[in-house]
PDB file of C-alpha atoms in Angstrom:
ATOM      1  CA  UNK D1385      39.294  11.285  44.696  1.00  0.00           C
ATOM      2  CA  UNK D1386      41.951   9.105  46.341  1.00  0.00           C
ATOM      3  CA  UNK D1387      39.259   6.895  47.874  1.00  0.00           C
ATOM      4  CA  UNK D1388      37.631   6.482  44.466  1.00  0.00           C
ATOM      5  CA  UNK D1389      40.954   5.488  42.885  1.00  0.00           C
ATOM      6  CA  UNK D1390      41.665   3.109  45.745  1.00  0.00           C
ATOM      7  CA  UNK D1391      38.195   1.586  45.343  1.00  0.00           C
ATOM      8  CA  UNK D1392      38.703   1.107  41.592  1.00  0.00           C
ATOM      9  CA  UNK D1393      42.138  -0.401  42.236  1.00  0.00           C
ATOM     10  CA  UNK D1394      40.738  -2.895  44.768  1.00  0.00           C
ATOM     11  CA  UNK D1395      37.811  -3.850  42.516  1.00  0.00           C
ATOM     12  CA  UNK D1396      40.016  -4.230  39.426  1.00  0.00           C
ATOM     13  CA  UNK D1397      42.716  -6.350  41.065  1.00  0.00           C
ATOM     14  CA  UNK D1398      40.119  -8.311  43.013  1.00  0.00           C
ATOM     15  CA  UNK D1399      38.406  -9.095  39.718  1.00  0.00           C
ATOM     16  CA  UNK D1400      41.708 -10.133  38.123  1.00  0.00           C
ATOM     17  CA  UNK D1401      42.577 -12.410  41.027  1.00  0.00           C
ATOM     18  CA  UNK D1402      39.106 -13.942  40.922  1.00  0.00           C
ATOM     19  CA  UNK D1403      39.248 -14.449  37.158  1.00  0.00           C
ATOM     20  CA  UNK D1404      42.696 -16.017  37.361  1.00  0.00           C
ATOM     21  CA  UNK D1405      41.583 -18.398  40.105  1.00  0.00           C
ATOM     22  CA  UNK D1406      38.507 -19.398  38.116  1.00  0.00           C
ATOM     23  CA  UNK D1407      40.678 -20.173  35.097  1.00  0.00           C
ATOM     24  CA  UNK D1408      42.994 -22.474  37.018  1.00  0.00           C
ATOM     25  CA  UNK D1409      42.330 -26.187  37.050  1.00  0.00           C
ATOM     26  CA  UNK D1410      41.350 -28.059  40.181  1.00  0.00           C
ATOM     27  CA  UNK D1411      44.811 -29.628  40.129  1.00  0.00           C
ATOM     28  CA  UNK D1412      46.512 -26.206  40.007  1.00  0.00           C
ATOM     29  CA  UNK D1413      44.397 -25.002  42.904  1.00  0.00           C
ATOM     30  CA  UNK D1414      45.278 -28.096  44.970  1.00  0.00           C
ATOM     31  CA  UNK D1415      48.989 -27.560  44.364  1.00  0.00           C
ATOM     32  CA  UNK D1416      48.894 -23.820  44.988  1.00  0.00           C
ATOM     33  CA  UNK D1417      46.933 -24.130  48.225  1.00  0.00           C
ATOM     34  CA  UNK D1418      49.332 -26.638  49.808  1.00  0.00           C
ATOM     35  CA  UNK D1419      51.988 -24.666  51.694  1.00  0.00           C
ATOM     36  CA  UNK D1420      54.269 -27.711  51.887  1.00  0.00           C
ATOM     37  CA  UNK D1421      53.538 -28.782  48.329  1.00  0.00           C
ATOM     38  CA  UNK D1422      51.345 -31.594  47.112  1.00  0.00           C
ATOM     39  CA  UNK D1423      52.422 -35.146  47.937  1.00  0.00           C
ATOM     40  CA  UNK D1424      51.783 -37.903  45.403  1.00  0.00           C
ATOM     41  CA  UNK D1425      50.014 -35.793  42.767  1.00  0.00           C
ATOM     42  CA  UNK D1426      49.590 -38.948  40.608  1.00  0.00           C
ATOM     43  CA  UNK D1427      51.177 -37.363  37.538  1.00  0.00           C
ATOM     44  CA  UNK D1428      54.052 -38.405  35.298  1.00  0.00           C
ATOM     45  CA  UNK D1429      56.755 -36.074  34.053  1.00  0.00           C
ATOM     46  CA  UNK D1430      56.109 -35.346  30.376  1.00  0.00           C
ATOM     47  CA  UNK D1431      58.521 -36.417  27.673  1.00  0.00           C
ATOM     48  CA  UNK D1432      61.256 -33.946  26.910  1.00  0.00           C
ATOM     49  CA  UNK D1433      64.571 -33.448  25.195  1.00  0.00           C
ATOM     50  CA  UNK D1434      66.578 -30.356  25.970  1.00  0.00           C
ATOM     51  CA  UNK D1435      70.048 -28.910  26.032  1.00  0.00           C
ATOM     52  CA  UNK D1436      71.713 -26.798  28.672  1.00  0.00           C
ATOM     53  CA  UNK D1437      73.588 -23.652  27.705  1.00  0.00           C
ATOM     54  CA  UNK D1438      76.727 -25.845  27.903  1.00  0.00           C
ATOM     55  CA  UNK D1439      75.182 -28.181  25.271  1.00  0.00           C
ATOM     56  CA  UNK D1440      74.559 -31.062  27.675  1.00  0.00           C
ATOM     57  CA  UNK D1441      71.605 -33.146  26.487  1.00  0.00           C
ATOM     58  CA  UNK D1442      68.863 -34.223  28.915  1.00  0.00           C
ATOM     59  CA  UNK D1443      65.911 -36.497  28.186  1.00  0.00           C
ATOM     60  CA  UNK D1444      63.559 -38.672  30.179  1.00  0.00           C
ATOM     61  CA  UNK D1445      65.885 -41.568  29.386  1.00  0.00           C
ATOM     62  CA  UNK D1446      68.971 -39.764  30.712  1.00  0.00           C
ATOM     63  CA  UNK D1447      67.332 -39.178  34.112  1.00  0.00           C
ATOM     64  CA  UNK D1448      65.619 -42.570  34.369  1.00  0.00           C
ATOM     65  CA  UNK D1449      66.462 -44.425  37.570  1.00  0.00           C
ATOM     66  CA  UNK D1450      67.429 -41.254  39.448  1.00  0.00           C
ATOM     67  CA  UNK D1451      65.611 -39.081  41.950  1.00  0.00           C
ATOM     68  CA  UNK D1452      65.293 -35.760  40.156  1.00  0.00           C
ATOM     69  CA  UNK D1453      64.684 -32.299  41.579  1.00  0.00           C
ATOM     70  CA  UNK D1454      63.173 -30.070  38.891  1.00  0.00           C
ATOM     71  CA  UNK D1455      62.783 -26.297  39.044  1.00  0.00           C
ATOM     72  CA  UNK D1456      60.827 -24.089  36.614  1.00  0.00           C
ATOM     73  CA  UNK D1457      61.624 -20.373  36.545  1.00  0.00           C
ATOM     74  CA  UNK D1458      62.072 -17.296  34.368  1.00  0.00           C
ATOM     75  CA  UNK D1459      64.020 -14.045  34.681  1.00  0.00           C
ATOM     76  CA  UNK D1460      61.168 -11.634  35.353  1.00  0.00           C
ATOM     77  CA  UNK D1461      59.664 -13.768  38.130  1.00  0.00           C
ATOM     78  CA  UNK D1462      60.721 -12.230  41.474  1.00  0.00           C
ATOM     79  CA  UNK D1463      59.932 -15.364  43.557  1.00  0.00           C
ATOM     80  CA  UNK D1464      61.941 -17.417  41.029  1.00  0.00           C
ATOM     81  CA  UNK D1465      64.977 -15.167  41.466  1.00  0.00           C
ATOM     82  CA  UNK D1466      64.578 -15.286  45.255  1.00  0.00           C
ATOM     83  CA  UNK D1467      65.056 -19.042  45.326  1.00  0.00           C
ATOM     84  CA  UNK D1468      68.056 -19.273  42.964  1.00  0.00           C
ATOM     85  CA  UNK D1469      70.646 -19.131  45.758  1.00  0.00           C
ATOM     86  CA  UNK D1470      68.923 -21.726  47.984  1.00  0.00           C
ATOM     87  CA  UNK D1471      68.414 -23.981  44.951  1.00  0.00           C
ATOM     88  CA  UNK D1472      72.095 -23.709  44.148  1.00  0.00           C
ATOM     89  CA  UNK D1473      72.860 -24.757  47.731  1.00  0.00           C
ATOM     90  CA  UNK D1474      70.623 -27.811  47.279  1.00  0.00           C
ATOM     91  CA  UNK D1475      72.277 -28.630  43.954  1.00  0.00           C
ATOM     92  CA  UNK D1476      75.801 -28.363  45.373  1.00  0.00           C
ATOM     93  CA  UNK D1477      74.913 -30.519  48.364  1.00  0.00           C
ATOM     94  CA  UNK D1478      73.761 -33.468  46.230  1.00  0.00           C
ATOM     95  CA  UNK D1479      75.441 -33.025  42.836  1.00  0.00           C
ATOM     96  CA  UNK D1480      78.034 -35.764  43.518  1.00  0.00           C
ATOM     97  CA  UNK D1481      75.364 -38.337  44.424  1.00  0.00           C
ATOM     98  CA  UNK D1482      74.977 -40.692  41.451  1.00  0.00           C
ATOM     99  CA  UNK D1483      71.291 -41.235  42.289  1.00  0.00           C
ATOM    100  CA  UNK D1484      70.530 -37.495  42.159  1.00  0.00           C
ATOM    101  CA  UNK D1485      69.809 -35.201  39.251  1.00  0.00           C
ATOM    102  CA  UNK D1486      68.913 -31.519  39.366  1.00  0.00           C
ATOM    103  CA  UNK D1487      67.399 -29.903  36.285  1.00  0.00           C
ATOM    104  CA  UNK D1488      66.022 -26.444  35.813  1.00  0.00           C
ATOM    105  CA  UNK D1489      63.786 -25.343  32.951  1.00  0.00           C
ATOM    106  CA  UNK D1490      63.130 -21.845  31.655  1.00  0.00           C
ATOM    107  CA  UNK D1491      61.712 -20.279  28.530  1.00  0.00           C
ATOM    108  CA  UNK D1492      64.297 -17.481  28.713  1.00  0.00           C
ATOM    109  CA  UNK D1493      66.946 -17.398  25.989  1.00  0.00           C
ATOM    110  CA  UNK D1494      70.391 -18.928  26.476  1.00  0.00           C
ATOM    111  CA  UNK D1495      71.854 -15.400  26.588  1.00  0.00           C
ATOM    112  CA  UNK D1496      69.456 -14.452  29.386  1.00  0.00           C
ATOM    113  CA  UNK D1497      70.308 -17.645  31.278  1.00  0.00           C
ATOM    114  CA  UNK D1498      74.041 -16.853  31.048  1.00  0.00           C
ATOM    115  CA  UNK D1499      73.359 -13.330  32.317  1.00  0.00           C
ATOM    116  CA  UNK D1500      71.293 -14.689  35.232  1.00  0.00           C
ATOM    117  CA  UNK D1501      73.947 -17.284  36.131  1.00  0.00           C
ATOM    118  CA  UNK D1502      76.588 -14.566  36.275  1.00  0.00           C
ATOM    119  CA  UNK D1503      74.371 -12.213  38.265  1.00  0.00           C
ATOM    120  CA  UNK D1504      73.026 -14.747  40.785  1.00  0.00           C
ATOM    121  CA  UNK D1505      76.064 -17.078  40.892  1.00  0.00           C
ATOM    122  CA  UNK D1506      74.308 -20.406  40.409  1.00  0.00           C
ATOM    123  CA  UNK D1507      75.705 -23.344  38.499  1.00  0.00           C
ATOM    124  CA  UNK D1508      72.956 -25.963  38.287  1.00  0.00           C
ATOM    125  CA  UNK D1509      71.944 -27.191  34.826  1.00  0.00           C
ATOM    126  CA  UNK D1510      69.434 -24.944  33.057  1.00  0.00           C
ATOM    127  CA  UNK D1511      67.553 -26.037  29.964  1.00  0.00           C
ATOM    128  CA  UNK D1512      66.077 -23.286  27.837  1.00  0.00           C
ATOM    129  CA  UNK D1513      63.084 -24.289  25.730  1.00  0.00           C
ATOM    130  CA  UNK D1514      59.918 -22.839  24.263  1.00  0.00           C
ATOM    131  CA  UNK D1515      57.291 -21.623  26.719  1.00  0.00           C
ATOM    132  CA  UNK D1516      54.757 -24.184  25.455  1.00  0.00           C
ATOM    133  CA  UNK D1517      57.097 -27.056  26.314  1.00  0.00           C
ATOM    134  CA  UNK D1518      57.950 -25.621  29.735  1.00  0.00           C
ATOM    135  CA  UNK D1519      54.230 -25.230  30.501  1.00  0.00           C
ATOM    136  CA  UNK D1520      53.591 -28.848  29.486  1.00  0.00           C
ATOM    137  CA  UNK D1521      56.356 -30.089  31.774  1.00  0.00           C
ATOM    138  CA  UNK D1522      55.261 -27.996  34.757  1.00  0.00           C
ATOM    139  CA  UNK D1523      51.657 -29.149  34.217  1.00  0.00           C
ATOM    140  CA  UNK D1524      50.476 -25.646  33.358  1.00  0.00           C
ATOM    141  CA  UNK D1525      51.276 -24.322  36.828  1.00  0.00           C
ATOM    142  CA  UNK D1526      52.598 -20.872  37.677  1.00  0.00           C
ATOM    143  CA  UNK D1527      56.205 -20.005  38.466  1.00  0.00           C
ATOM    144  CA  UNK D1528      58.251 -20.930  40.298  1.00  0.00           C
ATOM    145  CA  UNK D1529      57.333 -24.593  40.341  1.00  0.00           C
ATOM    146  CA  UNK D1530      59.519 -27.244  41.973  1.00  0.00           C
ATOM    147  CA  UNK D1531      59.039 -30.982  41.899  1.00  0.00           C
ATOM    148  CA  UNK D1532      60.677 -34.232  42.892  1.00  0.00           C
ATOM    149  CA  UNK D1533      60.407 -37.021  40.331  1.00  0.00           C
ATOM    150  CA  UNK D1534      61.249 -40.637  41.099  1.00  0.00           C
ATOM    151  CA  UNK D1535      63.312 -43.007  38.957  1.00  0.00           C
ATOM    152  CA  UNK D1536      60.209 -44.182  37.076  1.00  0.00           C
ATOM    153  CA  UNK D1537      59.272 -40.627  36.058  1.00  0.00           C
ATOM    154  CA  UNK D1538      56.438 -40.242  38.556  1.00  0.00           C
ATOM    155  CA  UNK D1539      56.080 -36.832  40.185  1.00  0.00           C
ATOM    156  CA  UNK D1540      56.190 -37.504  43.936  1.00  0.00           C
ATOM    157  CA  UNK D1541      56.047 -33.930  45.231  1.00  0.00           C
ATOM    158  CA  UNK D1542      55.222 -30.622  43.627  1.00  0.00           C
ATOM    159  CA  UNK D1543      55.246 -27.051  44.951  1.00  0.00           C
ATOM    160  CA  UNK D1544      54.103 -23.987  43.090  1.00  0.00           C
ATOM    161  CA  UNK D1545      54.133 -20.306  43.914  1.00  0.00           C
ATOM    162  CA  UNK D1546      56.129 -18.348  46.449  1.00  0.00           C
ATOM    163  CA  UNK D1547      59.826 -19.030  46.940  1.00  0.00           C
ATOM    164  CA  UNK D1548      60.480 -22.482  48.225  1.00  0.00           C
ATOM    165  CA  UNK D1549      61.609 -23.226  51.759  1.00  0.00           C
ATOM    166  CA  UNK D1550      64.909 -24.961  51.032  1.00  0.00           C
ATOM    167  CA  UNK D1551      64.837 -27.003  54.258  1.00  0.00           C
ATOM    168  CA  UNK D1552      61.453 -28.464  53.304  1.00  0.00           C
ATOM    169  CA  UNK D1553      62.744 -29.217  49.818  1.00  0.00           C
ATOM    170  CA  UNK D1554      65.774 -31.038  51.226  1.00  0.00           C
ATOM    171  CA  UNK D1555      63.497 -33.164  53.418  1.00  0.00           C
ATOM    172  CA  UNK D1556      61.277 -34.056  50.437  1.00  0.00           C
ATOM    173  CA  UNK D1557      64.281 -34.904  48.300  1.00  0.00           C
ATOM    174  CA  UNK D1558      65.886 -37.067  51.029  1.00  0.00           C
ATOM    175  CA  UNK D1559      62.596 -38.868  51.598  1.00  0.00           C
ATOM    176  CA  UNK D1560      62.283 -39.925  47.951  1.00  0.00           C
ATOM    177  CA  UNK D1561      65.975 -40.674  47.584  1.00  0.00           C
ATOM    178  CA  UNK D1562      65.708 -43.118  50.508  1.00  0.00           C
ATOM    179  CA  UNK D1563      62.678 -44.832  48.944  1.00  0.00           C
ATOM    180  CA  UNK D1564      64.679 -45.656  45.830  1.00  0.00           C
TER     181      UNK D1564
END
């Protein structure tokens, strides 16, 4: 009986994984399969306007000319929660650099964001918006997704999936900041 249940479990979750992979775009598969992230994905950051829980307004125009690190997450995503502390370290290291901007997007409510900030002790800007808008900005990829965007709005590096290696992210950010 246990073998039968195990067999059904393996078949069911194998089918789900296969179906999910087949539904993903070629672009999503390229990004997901690159352990270090995808360099030069030849995509532009979509247009957006959003407000942080502190009512600070961010738009494409407000980040123009800066190297921007963008993170996409949500509360119930375990890998997203795992990278909150390292992301906060990255944010605090560069937040005083006038050429740097860090933005985080979630579809969680402002109340949930406040709860998460208190629980995980991070203080980088978080913009809460509708899921559809978040999915457009993160190019329909899974969570967490991290990207570096140059001053012209071009995505220069993108990483999707498991928690990010903060040292790799710092190297990617420094590389694009120097190119500015």
